[in-house]
Each structure stands twice: as C-alpha cells, then as structure tokens.
Short mmCIF file of C-alpha atoms and ligand atoms in Angstrom, two decimals:
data_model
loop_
_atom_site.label_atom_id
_atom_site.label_comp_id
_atom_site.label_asym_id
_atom_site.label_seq_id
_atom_site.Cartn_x
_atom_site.Cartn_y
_atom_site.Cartn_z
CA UNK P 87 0.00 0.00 0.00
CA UNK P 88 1.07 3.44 -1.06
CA UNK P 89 1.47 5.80 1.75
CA UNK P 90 0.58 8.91 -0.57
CA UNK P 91 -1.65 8.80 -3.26
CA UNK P 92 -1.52 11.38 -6.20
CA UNK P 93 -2.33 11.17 -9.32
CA UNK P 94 -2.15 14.02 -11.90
CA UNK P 95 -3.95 14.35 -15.09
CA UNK P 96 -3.33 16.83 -17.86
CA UNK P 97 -7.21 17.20 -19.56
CA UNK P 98 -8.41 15.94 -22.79
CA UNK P 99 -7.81 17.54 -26.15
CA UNK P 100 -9.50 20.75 -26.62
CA UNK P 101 -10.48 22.19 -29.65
CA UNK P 102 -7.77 24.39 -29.93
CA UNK P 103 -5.24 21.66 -29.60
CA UNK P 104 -6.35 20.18 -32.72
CA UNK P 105 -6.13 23.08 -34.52
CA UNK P 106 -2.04 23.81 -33.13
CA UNK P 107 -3.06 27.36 -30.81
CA UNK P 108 -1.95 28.36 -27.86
CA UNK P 109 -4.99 27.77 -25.43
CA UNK P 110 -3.67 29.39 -22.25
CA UNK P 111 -6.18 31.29 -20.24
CA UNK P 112 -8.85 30.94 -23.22
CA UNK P 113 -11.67 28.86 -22.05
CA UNK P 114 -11.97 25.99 -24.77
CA UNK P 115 -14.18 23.15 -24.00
CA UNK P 116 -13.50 19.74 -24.51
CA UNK P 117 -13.18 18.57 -28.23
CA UNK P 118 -15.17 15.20 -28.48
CA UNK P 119 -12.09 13.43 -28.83
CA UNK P 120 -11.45 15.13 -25.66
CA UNK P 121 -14.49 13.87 -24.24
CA UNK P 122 -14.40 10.22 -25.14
CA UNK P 123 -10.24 10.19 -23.36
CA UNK P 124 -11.69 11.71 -20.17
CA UNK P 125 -13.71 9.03 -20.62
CA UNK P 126 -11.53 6.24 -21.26
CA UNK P 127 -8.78 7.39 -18.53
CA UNK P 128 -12.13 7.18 -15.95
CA UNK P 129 -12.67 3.65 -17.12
CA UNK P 130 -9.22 2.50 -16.66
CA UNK P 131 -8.56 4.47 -13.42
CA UNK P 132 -11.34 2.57 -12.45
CA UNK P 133 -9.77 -0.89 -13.66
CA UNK P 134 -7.04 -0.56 -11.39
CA UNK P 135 -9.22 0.16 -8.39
CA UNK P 136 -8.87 3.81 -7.58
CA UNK P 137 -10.46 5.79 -4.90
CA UNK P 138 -10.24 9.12 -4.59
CA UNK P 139 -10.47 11.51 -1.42
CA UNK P 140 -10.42 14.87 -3.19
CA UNK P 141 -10.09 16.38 -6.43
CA UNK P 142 -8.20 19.33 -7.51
CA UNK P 143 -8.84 21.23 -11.11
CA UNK P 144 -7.69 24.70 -12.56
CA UNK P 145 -10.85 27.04 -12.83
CA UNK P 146 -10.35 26.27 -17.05
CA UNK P 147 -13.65 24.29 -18.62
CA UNK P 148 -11.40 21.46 -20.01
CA UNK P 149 -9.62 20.41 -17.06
CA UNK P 150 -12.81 20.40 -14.53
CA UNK P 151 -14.46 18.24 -17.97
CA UNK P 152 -11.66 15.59 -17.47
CA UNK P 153 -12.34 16.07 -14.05
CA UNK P 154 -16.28 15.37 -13.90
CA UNK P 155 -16.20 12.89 -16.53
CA UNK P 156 -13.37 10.69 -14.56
CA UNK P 157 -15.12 10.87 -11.50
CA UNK P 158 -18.38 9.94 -13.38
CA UNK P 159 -16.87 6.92 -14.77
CA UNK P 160 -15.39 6.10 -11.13
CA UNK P 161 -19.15 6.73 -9.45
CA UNK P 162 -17.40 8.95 -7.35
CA UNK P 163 -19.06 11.91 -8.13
CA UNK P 164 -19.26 13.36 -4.50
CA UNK P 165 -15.86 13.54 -3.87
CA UNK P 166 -15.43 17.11 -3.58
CA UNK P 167 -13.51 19.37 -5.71
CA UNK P 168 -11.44 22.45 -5.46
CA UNK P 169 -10.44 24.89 -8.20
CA UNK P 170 -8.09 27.42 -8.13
CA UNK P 171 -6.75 29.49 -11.09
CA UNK P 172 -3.43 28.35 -9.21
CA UNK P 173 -3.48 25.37 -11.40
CA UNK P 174 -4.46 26.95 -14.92
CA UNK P 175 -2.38 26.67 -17.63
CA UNK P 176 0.81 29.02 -17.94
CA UNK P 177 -0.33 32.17 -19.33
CA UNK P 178 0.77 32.44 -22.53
CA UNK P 179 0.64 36.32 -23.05
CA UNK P 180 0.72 37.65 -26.55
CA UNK P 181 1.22 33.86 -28.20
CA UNK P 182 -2.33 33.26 -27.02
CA UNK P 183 -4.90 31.85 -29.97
CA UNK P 184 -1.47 31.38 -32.43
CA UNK P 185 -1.22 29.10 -34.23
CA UNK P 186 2.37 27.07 -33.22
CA UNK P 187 3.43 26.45 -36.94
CA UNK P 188 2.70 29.70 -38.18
CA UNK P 189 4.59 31.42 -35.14
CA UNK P 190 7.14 29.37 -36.07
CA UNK P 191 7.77 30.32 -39.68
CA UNK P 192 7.59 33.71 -38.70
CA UNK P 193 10.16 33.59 -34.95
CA UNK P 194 11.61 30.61 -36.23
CA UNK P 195 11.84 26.86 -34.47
CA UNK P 196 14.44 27.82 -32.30
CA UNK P 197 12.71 31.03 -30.28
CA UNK P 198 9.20 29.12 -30.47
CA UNK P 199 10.97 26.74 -28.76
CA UNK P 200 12.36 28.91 -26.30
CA UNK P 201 8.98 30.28 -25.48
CA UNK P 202 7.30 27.42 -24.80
CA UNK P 203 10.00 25.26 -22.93
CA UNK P 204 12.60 27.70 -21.72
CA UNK P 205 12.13 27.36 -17.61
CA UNK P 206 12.78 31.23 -16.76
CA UNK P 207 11.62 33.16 -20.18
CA UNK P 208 8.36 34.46 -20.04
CA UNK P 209 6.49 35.15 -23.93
CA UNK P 210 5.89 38.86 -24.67
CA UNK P 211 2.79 40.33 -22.37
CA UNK P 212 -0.80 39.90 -23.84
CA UNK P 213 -2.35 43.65 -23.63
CA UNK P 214 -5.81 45.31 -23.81
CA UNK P 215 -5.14 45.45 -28.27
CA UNK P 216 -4.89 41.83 -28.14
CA UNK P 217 -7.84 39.56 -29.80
CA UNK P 218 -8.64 37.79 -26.21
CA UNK P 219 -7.63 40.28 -23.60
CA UNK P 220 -10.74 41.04 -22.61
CA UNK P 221 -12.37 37.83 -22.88
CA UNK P 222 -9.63 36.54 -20.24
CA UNK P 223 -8.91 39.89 -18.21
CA UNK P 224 -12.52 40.83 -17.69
CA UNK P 225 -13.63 37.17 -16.75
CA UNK P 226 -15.89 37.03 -13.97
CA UNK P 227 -14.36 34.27 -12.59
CA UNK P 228 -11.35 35.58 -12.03
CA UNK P 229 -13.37 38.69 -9.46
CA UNK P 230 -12.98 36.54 -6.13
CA UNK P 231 -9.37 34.61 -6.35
CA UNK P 232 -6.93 34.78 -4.04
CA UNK P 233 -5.09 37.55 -6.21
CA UNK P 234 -6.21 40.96 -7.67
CA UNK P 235 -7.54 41.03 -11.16
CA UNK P 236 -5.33 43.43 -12.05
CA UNK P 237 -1.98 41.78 -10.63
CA UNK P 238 -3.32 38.23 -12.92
CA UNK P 239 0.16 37.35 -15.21
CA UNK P 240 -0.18 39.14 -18.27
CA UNK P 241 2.50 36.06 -19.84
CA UNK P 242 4.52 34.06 -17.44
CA UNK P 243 7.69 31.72 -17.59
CA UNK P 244 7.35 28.48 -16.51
CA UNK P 245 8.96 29.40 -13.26
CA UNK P 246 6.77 31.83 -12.88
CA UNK P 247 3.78 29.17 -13.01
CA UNK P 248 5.50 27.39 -10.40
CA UNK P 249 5.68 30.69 -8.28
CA UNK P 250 1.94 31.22 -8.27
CA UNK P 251 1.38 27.24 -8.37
CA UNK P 252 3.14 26.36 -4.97
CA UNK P 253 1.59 28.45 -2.27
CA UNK P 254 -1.91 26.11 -3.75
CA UNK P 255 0.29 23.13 -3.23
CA UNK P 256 1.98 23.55 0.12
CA UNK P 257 -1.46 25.18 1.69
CA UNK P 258 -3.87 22.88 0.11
CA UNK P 259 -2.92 19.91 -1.66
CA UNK P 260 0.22 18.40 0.08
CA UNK P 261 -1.21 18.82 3.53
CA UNK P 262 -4.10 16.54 2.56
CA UNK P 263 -1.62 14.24 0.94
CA UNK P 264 0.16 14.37 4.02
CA UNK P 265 -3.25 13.49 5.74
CA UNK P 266 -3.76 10.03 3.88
CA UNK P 267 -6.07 11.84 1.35
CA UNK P 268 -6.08 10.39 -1.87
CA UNK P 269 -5.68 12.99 -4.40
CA UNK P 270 -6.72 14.01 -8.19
CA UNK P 271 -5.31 16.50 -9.71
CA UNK P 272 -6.81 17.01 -13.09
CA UNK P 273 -5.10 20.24 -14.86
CA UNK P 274 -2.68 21.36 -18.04
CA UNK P 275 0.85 20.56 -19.58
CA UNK P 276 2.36 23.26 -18.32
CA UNK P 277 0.96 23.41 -14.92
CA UNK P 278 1.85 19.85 -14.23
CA UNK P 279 5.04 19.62 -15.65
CA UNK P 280 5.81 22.90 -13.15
CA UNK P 281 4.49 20.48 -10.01
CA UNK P 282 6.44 17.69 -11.44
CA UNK P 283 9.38 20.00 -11.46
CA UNK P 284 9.07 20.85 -8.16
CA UNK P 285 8.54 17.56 -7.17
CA UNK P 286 11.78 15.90 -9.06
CA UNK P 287 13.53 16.81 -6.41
CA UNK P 288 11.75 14.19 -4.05
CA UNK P 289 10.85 11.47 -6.83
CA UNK P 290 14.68 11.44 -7.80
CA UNK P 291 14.25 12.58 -11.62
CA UNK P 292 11.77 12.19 -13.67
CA UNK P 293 11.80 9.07 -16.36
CA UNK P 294 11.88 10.16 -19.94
CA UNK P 295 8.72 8.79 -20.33
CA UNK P 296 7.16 10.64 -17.61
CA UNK P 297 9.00 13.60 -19.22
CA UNK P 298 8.01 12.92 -22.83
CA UNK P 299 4.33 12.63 -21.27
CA UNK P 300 3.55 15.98 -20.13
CA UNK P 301 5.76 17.34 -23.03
CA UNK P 302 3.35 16.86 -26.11
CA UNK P 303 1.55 19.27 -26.79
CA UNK P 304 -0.73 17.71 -28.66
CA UNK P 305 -1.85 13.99 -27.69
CA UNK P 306 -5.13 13.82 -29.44
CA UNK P 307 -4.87 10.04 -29.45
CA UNK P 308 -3.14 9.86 -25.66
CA UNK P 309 -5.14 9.52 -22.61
CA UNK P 310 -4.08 11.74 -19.96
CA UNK P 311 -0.99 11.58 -18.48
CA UNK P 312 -1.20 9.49 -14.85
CA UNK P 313 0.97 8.62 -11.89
CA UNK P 314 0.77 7.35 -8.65
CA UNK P 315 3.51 7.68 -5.76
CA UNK P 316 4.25 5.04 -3.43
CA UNK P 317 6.98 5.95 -0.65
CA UNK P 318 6.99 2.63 0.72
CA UNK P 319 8.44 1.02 -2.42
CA UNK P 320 9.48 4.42 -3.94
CA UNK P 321 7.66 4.04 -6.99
CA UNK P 322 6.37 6.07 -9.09
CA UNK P 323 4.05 4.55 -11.38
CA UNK P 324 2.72 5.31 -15.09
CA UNK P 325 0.24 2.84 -15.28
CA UNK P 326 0.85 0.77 -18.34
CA UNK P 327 -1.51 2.24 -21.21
CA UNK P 328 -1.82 5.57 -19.51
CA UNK P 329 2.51 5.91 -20.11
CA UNK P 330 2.48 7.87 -23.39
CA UNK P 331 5.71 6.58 -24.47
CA UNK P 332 6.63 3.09 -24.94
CA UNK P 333 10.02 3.81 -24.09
CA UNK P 334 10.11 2.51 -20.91
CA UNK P 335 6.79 0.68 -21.00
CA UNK P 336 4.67 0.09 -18.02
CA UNK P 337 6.66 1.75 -15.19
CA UNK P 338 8.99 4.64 -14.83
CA UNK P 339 9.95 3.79 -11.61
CA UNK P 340 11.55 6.75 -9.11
CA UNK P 341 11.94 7.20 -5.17
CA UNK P 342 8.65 9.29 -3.93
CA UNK P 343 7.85 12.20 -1.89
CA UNK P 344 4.84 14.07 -1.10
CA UNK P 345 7.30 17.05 1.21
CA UNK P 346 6.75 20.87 -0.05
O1 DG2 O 695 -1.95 26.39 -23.72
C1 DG2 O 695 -1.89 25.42 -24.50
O2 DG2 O 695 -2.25 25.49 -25.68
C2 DG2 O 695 -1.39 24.08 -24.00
C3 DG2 O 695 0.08 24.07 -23.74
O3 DG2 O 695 0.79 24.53 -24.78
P1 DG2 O 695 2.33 24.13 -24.97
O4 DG2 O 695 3.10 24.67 -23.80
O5 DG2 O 695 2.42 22.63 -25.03
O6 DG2 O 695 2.72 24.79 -26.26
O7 DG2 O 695 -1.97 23.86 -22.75
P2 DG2 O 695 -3.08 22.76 -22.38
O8 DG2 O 695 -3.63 22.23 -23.68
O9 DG2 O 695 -2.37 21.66 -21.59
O10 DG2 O 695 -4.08 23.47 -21.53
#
C-alpha cells in the first residue's frame, strides 16, 4: 500500500489543440475526442481500483471536464472538488490563440521553442489590443481569487507558473496528501510539468517517459498523463496504457515524496 496517493492528469484535447493554438487562459471546451479520453482514462482508473479523497482542477472548462467525466466513470461523483486558477495553464501572453506552426515560420523553431520550454523566459505580455484580452482579463471568474484582477500574469515563464502554483500546493494539496487523502489532480501541460518539477527533487528525476508525457503538446490520441507515488516502495508509477511513451513501458519507476 502506497502511503501517498496522487495522481495528476493533464485534460483531454481541446479544440484548440487540434487546430495547433496556444490555449492558455482561453476557455476551450472539450473537443469530443477530448471527451471520449476523459472518458476512457475514468474507465481505466477505475480498472485498477482507484479511490479518490479529493479532487483538484484549474478554474479552465477542459480540465474540470476531465475532471467530472473521470469521477463519473469512477461513481465517485461526491468527492469534492477544489479549483483554483493556481493550477491553470501558464499564461501564454501575446502567443495566445497562435497558431504554433505559423509562429514558427515567422520567430523561427528555435525562439518558439524557447517560449514554450525555456524554464525562466516568459512570452511577450498579452495587452488590452490583443484579440482575447478582454475575454480573459474581464472574466468574472477571475473577481474573487486569491489575487487581484489586475496583478493576474499578463504572460509568465514556466517558473513563474510554479511561483503562483506552490503556495496552492503547500497550503492545500500536500497537507491533505500528508493526511492520507487520496488525491486528483486534473489540470494542463504546463501546470503539471511545473508540479512535477518541483517535485523531481523528491521522486529522484523524472523518467523520460514521464518527461516525454507531459511534453506533447498535442496527444489527441493519448489519454491523460497518470501517476501514482508510493513511498513505501518508492515508486512512481505510469500505469501501463496511460505511459504515453513506450520507451520505458509500463513503469517509470523513481523514489517518492509528497514534502513541499
Ligand atoms: O496552452 C496550450 O495550448 C497548452 C500548452 O501549450 P504548450 O506549452 O504545449 O505549447 O496547454 P493545455 O492544452 O495543456 O491546456
């Protein structure tokens, strides 16, 4: 038996992943490809006998959709859930609703590639002339977080998204962790690979495929991304058609650690 159960989902494919744009902060619903592998990860999470305590999501559509429809497919609908725009996806400032091969032609490969998986370089800030600014700035739900609506990122590194991410972490998730509480966490590439960042340092390095994983940006035929942690064997566990790569097959196998 595991002493700390996590598991961590990136959602299901959105619309805008199939068509290659930056998603962000923009509210896209699940595409019914989407649907159906929120669907299928349910179905197999509930194959290999999970049970969950608590559920965390970003306060973005498509990864409270994975969410709901995992839980649904568990019967564990009740479990209660938590959102925070802690776990949203890293703001992607002015790239937001471009389209990756276009930018690409135009920045080339090499500073595309810089803005979307450098660790401290932020894309260029989205402002009030840009297509979606409003749409995302003047949200509603952004009025009551724990942060002023005017100091939300206007574009953020991925270090940044682990700034904002942690103080949700150490205050809310890995205290219940710490309780015994088995935990979801159902959110987006970038968000998770931040948390699995931060958590390296206690599962010992991450496996390629674990890395490979949460590094596509588009998996319209992967399921979600899922792990579980055991500290008593120091495991960490891809569950064998839920690991995206079949590099190293059914298990990428690491020491564990739930400590902020
Ligand atoms: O914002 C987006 O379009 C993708 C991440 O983009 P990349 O960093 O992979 O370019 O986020 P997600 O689909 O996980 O919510």
């Amino acid at each position: 038996m595991s002493k700390y159960k996590l598991v961590m989902l990136r959602h299901g494919e959105g619309a805008w992943n199939i068509e290659n744009r930056f998603c962000s902060w923009v509210d896209q619903k699940l595409s019914e490809d989407g649907l159906r592998e929120a669907e299928a990860c349910g179905k197999h999470l509930k194959s290999l006998g999970f049970e969950f305590d608590l559920v965390f999501t970003s306060i973005l559509s498509r990864s409270i959709q994975t969410a709901w429809l995992v839980m649904q497919e568990l019967g564990q609908e009740w479990v209660p859930v938590r959102s925070s725009w802690r776990l949203n996806e890293r703001h992607y400032g002015a790239l937001i609703g471009l389209n990756r091969a276009e930018l690409a032609l135009n920045h080339g490969e090499e500073q595309v590639k810089i803005w979307r998986r450098s660790y401290d370089v932020a894309p260029p800030p989205i402002d009030g002339s840009h297509p979606y600014y409003q749409e995302i700035h003047t949200d509603r739900r952004y009025t009551f977080c724990d942060i002023q609506k005017d100091k939300l990122p206007k574009s953020e590194s991925l270090k940044q998204v682990l700034e904002r991410l942690l103080p949700f972490w150490n205050e809310e998730i890995a205290p219940e962790i710490r309780k015994g509480k088995s935990v979801l966490i159902s959110a987006h590439g970038n968000s998770t690979r931040a948390l699995l960042k931060h958590l390296e340092g206690y599962i010992g390095g991450l496996s390629t495929a674990l890395q490979n994983a949460v590094d596509k940006p588009l998996m319209p035929a992967s399921p979600p991304l899922t792990f579980r942690q055991s500290v008593r064997t120091n495991h960490v566990t891809a569950p064998s058609d839920l690991s995206v790569t079949a590099e190293d097959g059914a298990a990428a196998e690491r020491g564990a650690g739930v400590e902020s």
